[in-house]
Amino acid sequence: TAAPGAGREPAAARTAAIPTIRVATERMDRLLDGIGELILERERLLRAVAPDPGSAAATLFEILGRTIAGLRDDVMQMRLIPFAAIVPRLQRTVRDLSVRLAKPLDLQCAGTDVSLDRSILEEMIDPLEHILRNAIDHGIEAADGRRDRGKPPTGRITIALARQEDRTTLTVSDDGRGMDPAALRRVAVERRFITREAA
């Protein structure tokens, strides 16, 4: 006869088997909005009660404030996503343009473990793709032109992120010839962005 509890995993082992859960971003946003409302309501209640400094009520308000601030910080941390999450999309953009323009290209990304708020990360995708298209279209030469300049035939684009205290620096660079000011002025005139005199 099996002993009571035989064959059962310890509770700790069962808990460790599922270390994370999936939460819809809409729910996370609603939770953050709710915490914002809590902060506002606490301030309104504090003004209405106006507890004396050092009183029991003032102490309770301080504890409540710390608790709400802790909740807010935890939710903000949960919203952070590493930059690596959007790298495959950027790589796909570079790969597609490389094939379409017949330019061999290599995209290198550094600092992909730097995490950013989900909304900020989403807003960065379109501008980054636009920068990549500009670099490939106008900055990086075709393979033959690169060989003529003594460069390797494969063009290189680098995206680098660095965390500096409470801000993140993102740098995009390439090893192309750069943009041709005369060509840019000519196109701007042709598309009537500026006048010929201004150009």
Short mmCIF file of C-alpha atoms in Angstrom, two decimals:
data_model
loop_
_atom_site.label_atom_id
_atom_site.label_comp_id
_atom_site.label_asym_id
_atom_site.label_seq_id
_atom_site.Cartn_x
_atom_site.Cartn_y
_atom_site.Cartn_z
CA THR A 1 0.00 0.00 0.00
CA ALA A 2 1.38 3.40 -0.98
CA ALA A 3 2.07 5.80 1.83
CA PRO A 4 -0.24 8.83 2.10
CA GLY A 5 0.92 11.56 -0.26
CA ALA A 6 3.16 9.18 -2.25
CA GLY A 7 3.51 10.18 -5.88
CA ARG A 8 2.56 13.76 -5.20
CA GLU A 9 4.98 16.55 -5.96
CA PRO A 10 5.82 18.95 -3.14
CA ALA A 11 3.85 22.20 -3.25
CA ALA A 12 7.04 24.19 -3.92
CA ALA A 13 7.83 22.05 -6.97
CA ARG A 14 4.32 22.51 -8.36
CA THR A 15 4.61 26.27 -7.93
CA ALA A 16 8.01 26.39 -9.63
CA ALA A 17 6.63 24.53 -12.65
CA ILE A 18 4.73 27.66 -13.77
CA PRO A 19 7.02 30.63 -13.05
CA THR A 20 5.17 33.10 -15.28
CA ILE A 21 1.67 33.85 -16.52
CA ARG A 22 0.42 35.69 -19.60
CA VAL A 23 -1.57 38.86 -19.06
CA ALA A 24 -3.27 40.81 -21.84
CA THR A 25 -1.71 44.24 -22.29
CA GLU A 26 -5.17 45.84 -22.02
CA ARG A 27 -5.51 44.44 -18.49
CA MET A 28 -2.07 45.75 -17.58
CA ASP A 29 -3.04 49.18 -18.89
CA ARG A 30 -6.28 49.13 -16.88
CA LEU A 31 -4.35 48.15 -13.76
CA LEU A 32 -1.94 51.05 -14.25
CA ASP A 33 -4.87 53.42 -14.81
CA GLY A 34 -6.48 52.13 -11.61
CA ILE A 35 -3.31 52.80 -9.65
CA GLY A 36 -3.25 56.32 -11.06
CA GLU A 37 -6.80 56.80 -9.80
CA LEU A 38 -5.73 55.49 -6.38
CA ILE A 39 -2.97 58.08 -6.22
CA LEU A 40 -5.38 60.90 -7.08
CA GLU A 41 -8.03 59.71 -4.61
CA ARG A 42 -5.44 59.39 -1.83
CA GLU A 43 -4.39 63.00 -2.41
CA ARG A 44 -8.02 64.17 -2.35
CA LEU A 45 -8.68 62.24 0.86
CA LEU A 46 -5.50 63.61 2.42
CA ARG A 47 -6.61 67.19 1.72
CA ALA A 48 -10.12 66.49 3.03
CA VAL A 49 -8.93 64.88 6.28
CA ALA A 50 -5.87 67.12 6.79
CA PRO A 51 -4.39 64.96 9.57
CA ASP A 52 -2.02 66.51 12.07
CA PRO A 53 1.66 65.71 11.44
CA GLY A 54 2.73 62.72 13.50
CA SER A 55 -0.84 61.61 14.18
CA ALA A 56 -2.05 58.05 13.64
CA ALA A 57 -4.04 59.19 10.59
CA ALA A 58 -0.95 60.85 9.06
CA THR A 59 1.01 57.63 9.60
CA LEU A 60 -1.73 55.62 7.87
CA PHE A 61 -1.65 57.98 4.89
CA GLU A 62 2.14 57.58 4.65
CA ILE A 63 1.84 53.79 4.70
CA LEU A 64 -0.93 53.91 2.09
CA GLY A 65 1.22 56.16 -0.11
CA ARG A 66 4.18 53.78 0.09
CA THR A 67 1.95 50.80 -0.73
CA ILE A 68 0.46 52.50 -3.78
CA ALA A 69 3.89 53.65 -4.95
CA GLY A 70 5.18 50.08 -4.61
CA LEU A 71 2.26 48.76 -6.68
CA ARG A 72 2.89 51.39 -9.35
CA ASP A 73 6.60 50.51 -9.53
CA ASP A 74 5.81 46.79 -9.79
CA VAL A 75 3.36 47.34 -12.66
CA MET A 76 5.82 49.62 -14.47
CA GLN A 77 8.46 46.91 -14.15
CA MET A 78 6.03 44.34 -15.56
CA ARG A 79 5.43 46.57 -18.60
CA LEU A 80 9.13 46.60 -19.49
CA ILE A 81 10.10 44.64 -22.59
CA PRO A 82 13.68 44.08 -23.79
CA PHE A 83 14.63 45.77 -27.06
CA ALA A 84 15.44 42.28 -28.34
CA ALA A 85 11.67 41.76 -28.80
CA ILE A 86 11.58 44.03 -31.88
CA VAL A 87 14.98 43.05 -33.34
CA PRO A 88 13.54 40.25 -35.55
CA ARG A 89 11.18 42.75 -37.20
CA LEU A 90 14.05 45.16 -37.88
CA GLN A 91 16.16 42.31 -39.24
CA ARG A 92 13.32 41.34 -41.56
CA THR A 93 13.10 44.93 -42.85
CA VAL A 94 16.83 44.98 -43.59
CA ARG A 95 16.72 41.52 -45.19
CA ASP A 96 13.81 42.47 -47.49
CA LEU A 97 15.48 45.70 -48.59
CA SER A 98 18.76 43.88 -49.12
CA VAL A 99 17.06 41.52 -51.57
CA ARG A 100 15.00 44.20 -53.31
CA LEU A 101 17.93 46.60 -53.81
CA ALA A 102 20.54 43.89 -54.39
CA LYS A 103 22.70 45.28 -51.59
CA PRO A 104 24.29 42.77 -49.22
CA LEU A 105 23.64 44.06 -45.69
CA ASP A 106 24.40 43.14 -42.11
CA LEU A 107 22.39 44.54 -39.19
CA GLN A 108 24.15 44.45 -35.83
CA CYS A 109 22.35 45.26 -32.58
CA ALA A 110 24.01 45.96 -29.24
CA GLY A 111 22.37 46.49 -25.87
CA THR A 112 19.32 44.41 -26.79
CA ASP A 113 18.89 43.45 -23.13
CA VAL A 114 17.95 47.07 -22.32
CA SER A 115 14.25 47.09 -21.43
CA LEU A 116 11.77 49.83 -22.28
CA ASP A 117 8.10 50.43 -21.57
CA ARG A 118 5.93 48.52 -24.03
CA SER A 119 4.24 51.67 -25.39
CA ILE A 120 7.59 53.39 -26.01
CA LEU A 121 8.99 50.30 -27.70
CA GLU A 122 5.96 50.10 -30.02
CA GLU A 123 6.30 53.78 -30.94
CA MET A 124 9.97 53.26 -31.85
CA ILE A 125 9.33 50.62 -34.52
CA ASP A 126 8.11 52.86 -37.38
CA PRO A 127 10.78 55.58 -36.95
CA LEU A 128 13.51 52.94 -36.73
CA GLU A 129 12.29 51.21 -39.89
CA HIS A 130 12.24 54.61 -41.65
CA ILE A 131 15.82 55.30 -40.54
CA LEU A 132 16.90 51.87 -41.78
CA ARG A 133 15.24 52.43 -45.17
CA ASN A 134 16.97 55.81 -45.52
CA ALA A 135 20.35 54.34 -44.61
CA ILE A 136 19.95 51.51 -47.11
CA ASP A 137 18.42 53.59 -49.92
CA HIS A 138 20.63 56.66 -49.67
CA GLY A 139 23.62 55.94 -47.45
CA ILE A 140 24.99 52.49 -48.19
CA GLU A 141 26.51 51.96 -51.62
CA ALA A 142 25.97 48.95 -53.87
CA ALA A 143 28.57 46.17 -53.54
CA ASP A 144 30.57 47.35 -56.60
CA GLY A 145 30.70 50.92 -55.32
CA ARG A 146 31.87 49.72 -51.92
CA ARG A 147 34.68 47.66 -53.49
CA ASP A 148 35.78 50.74 -55.46
CA ARG A 149 36.11 52.58 -52.15
CA GLY A 150 38.07 49.76 -50.55
CA LYS A 151 35.17 48.64 -48.36
CA PRO A 152 33.85 45.12 -47.84
CA PRO A 153 30.94 44.41 -50.21
CA THR A 154 28.49 43.93 -47.32
CA GLY A 155 27.16 47.13 -45.84
CA ARG A 156 26.84 47.36 -42.07
CA ILE A 157 24.17 49.06 -39.98
CA THR A 158 24.51 49.19 -36.20
CA ILE A 159 21.82 49.90 -33.64
CA ALA A 160 23.11 50.39 -30.09
CA LEU A 161 21.20 51.01 -26.87
CA ALA A 162 22.72 52.12 -23.59
CA ARG A 163 21.07 52.75 -20.24
CA GLN A 164 22.31 55.82 -18.38
CA GLU A 165 20.55 56.17 -15.03
CA ASP A 166 16.95 57.10 -15.87
CA ARG A 167 17.38 57.55 -19.62
CA THR A 168 18.20 55.35 -22.58
CA THR A 169 20.34 56.38 -25.53
CA LEU A 170 19.71 54.80 -28.92
CA THR A 171 22.27 55.24 -31.72
CA VAL A 172 21.89 54.15 -35.35
CA SER A 173 24.96 54.26 -37.60
CA ASP A 174 26.06 52.79 -40.91
CA ASP A 175 29.31 52.49 -42.86
CA GLY A 176 27.93 53.95 -46.10
CA ARG A 177 29.03 57.05 -47.95
CA GLY A 178 26.35 59.13 -46.27
CA MET A 179 23.68 61.22 -47.94
CA ASP A 180 24.46 63.38 -50.99
CA PRO A 181 23.35 66.97 -50.18
CA ALA A 182 23.12 67.90 -53.88
CA ALA A 183 20.91 64.89 -54.60
CA LEU A 184 18.72 65.67 -51.60
CA ARG A 185 18.25 69.27 -52.75
CA ARG A 186 17.43 68.11 -56.28
CA VAL A 187 14.77 65.67 -55.04
CA ALA A 188 13.35 68.29 -52.65
CA VAL A 189 12.94 70.72 -55.57
CA GLU A 190 11.44 68.03 -57.83
CA ARG A 191 8.87 67.15 -55.17
CA ARG A 192 8.24 70.84 -54.45
CA PHE A 193 9.26 70.66 -50.80
CA ILE A 194 11.43 73.76 -51.35
CA THR A 195 11.97 76.23 -54.18
CA ARG A 196 14.95 76.09 -56.53
CA GLU A 197 16.15 79.41 -55.10
CA ALA A 198 16.00 78.07 -51.54
CA ALA A 199 17.88 74.96 -52.63
#
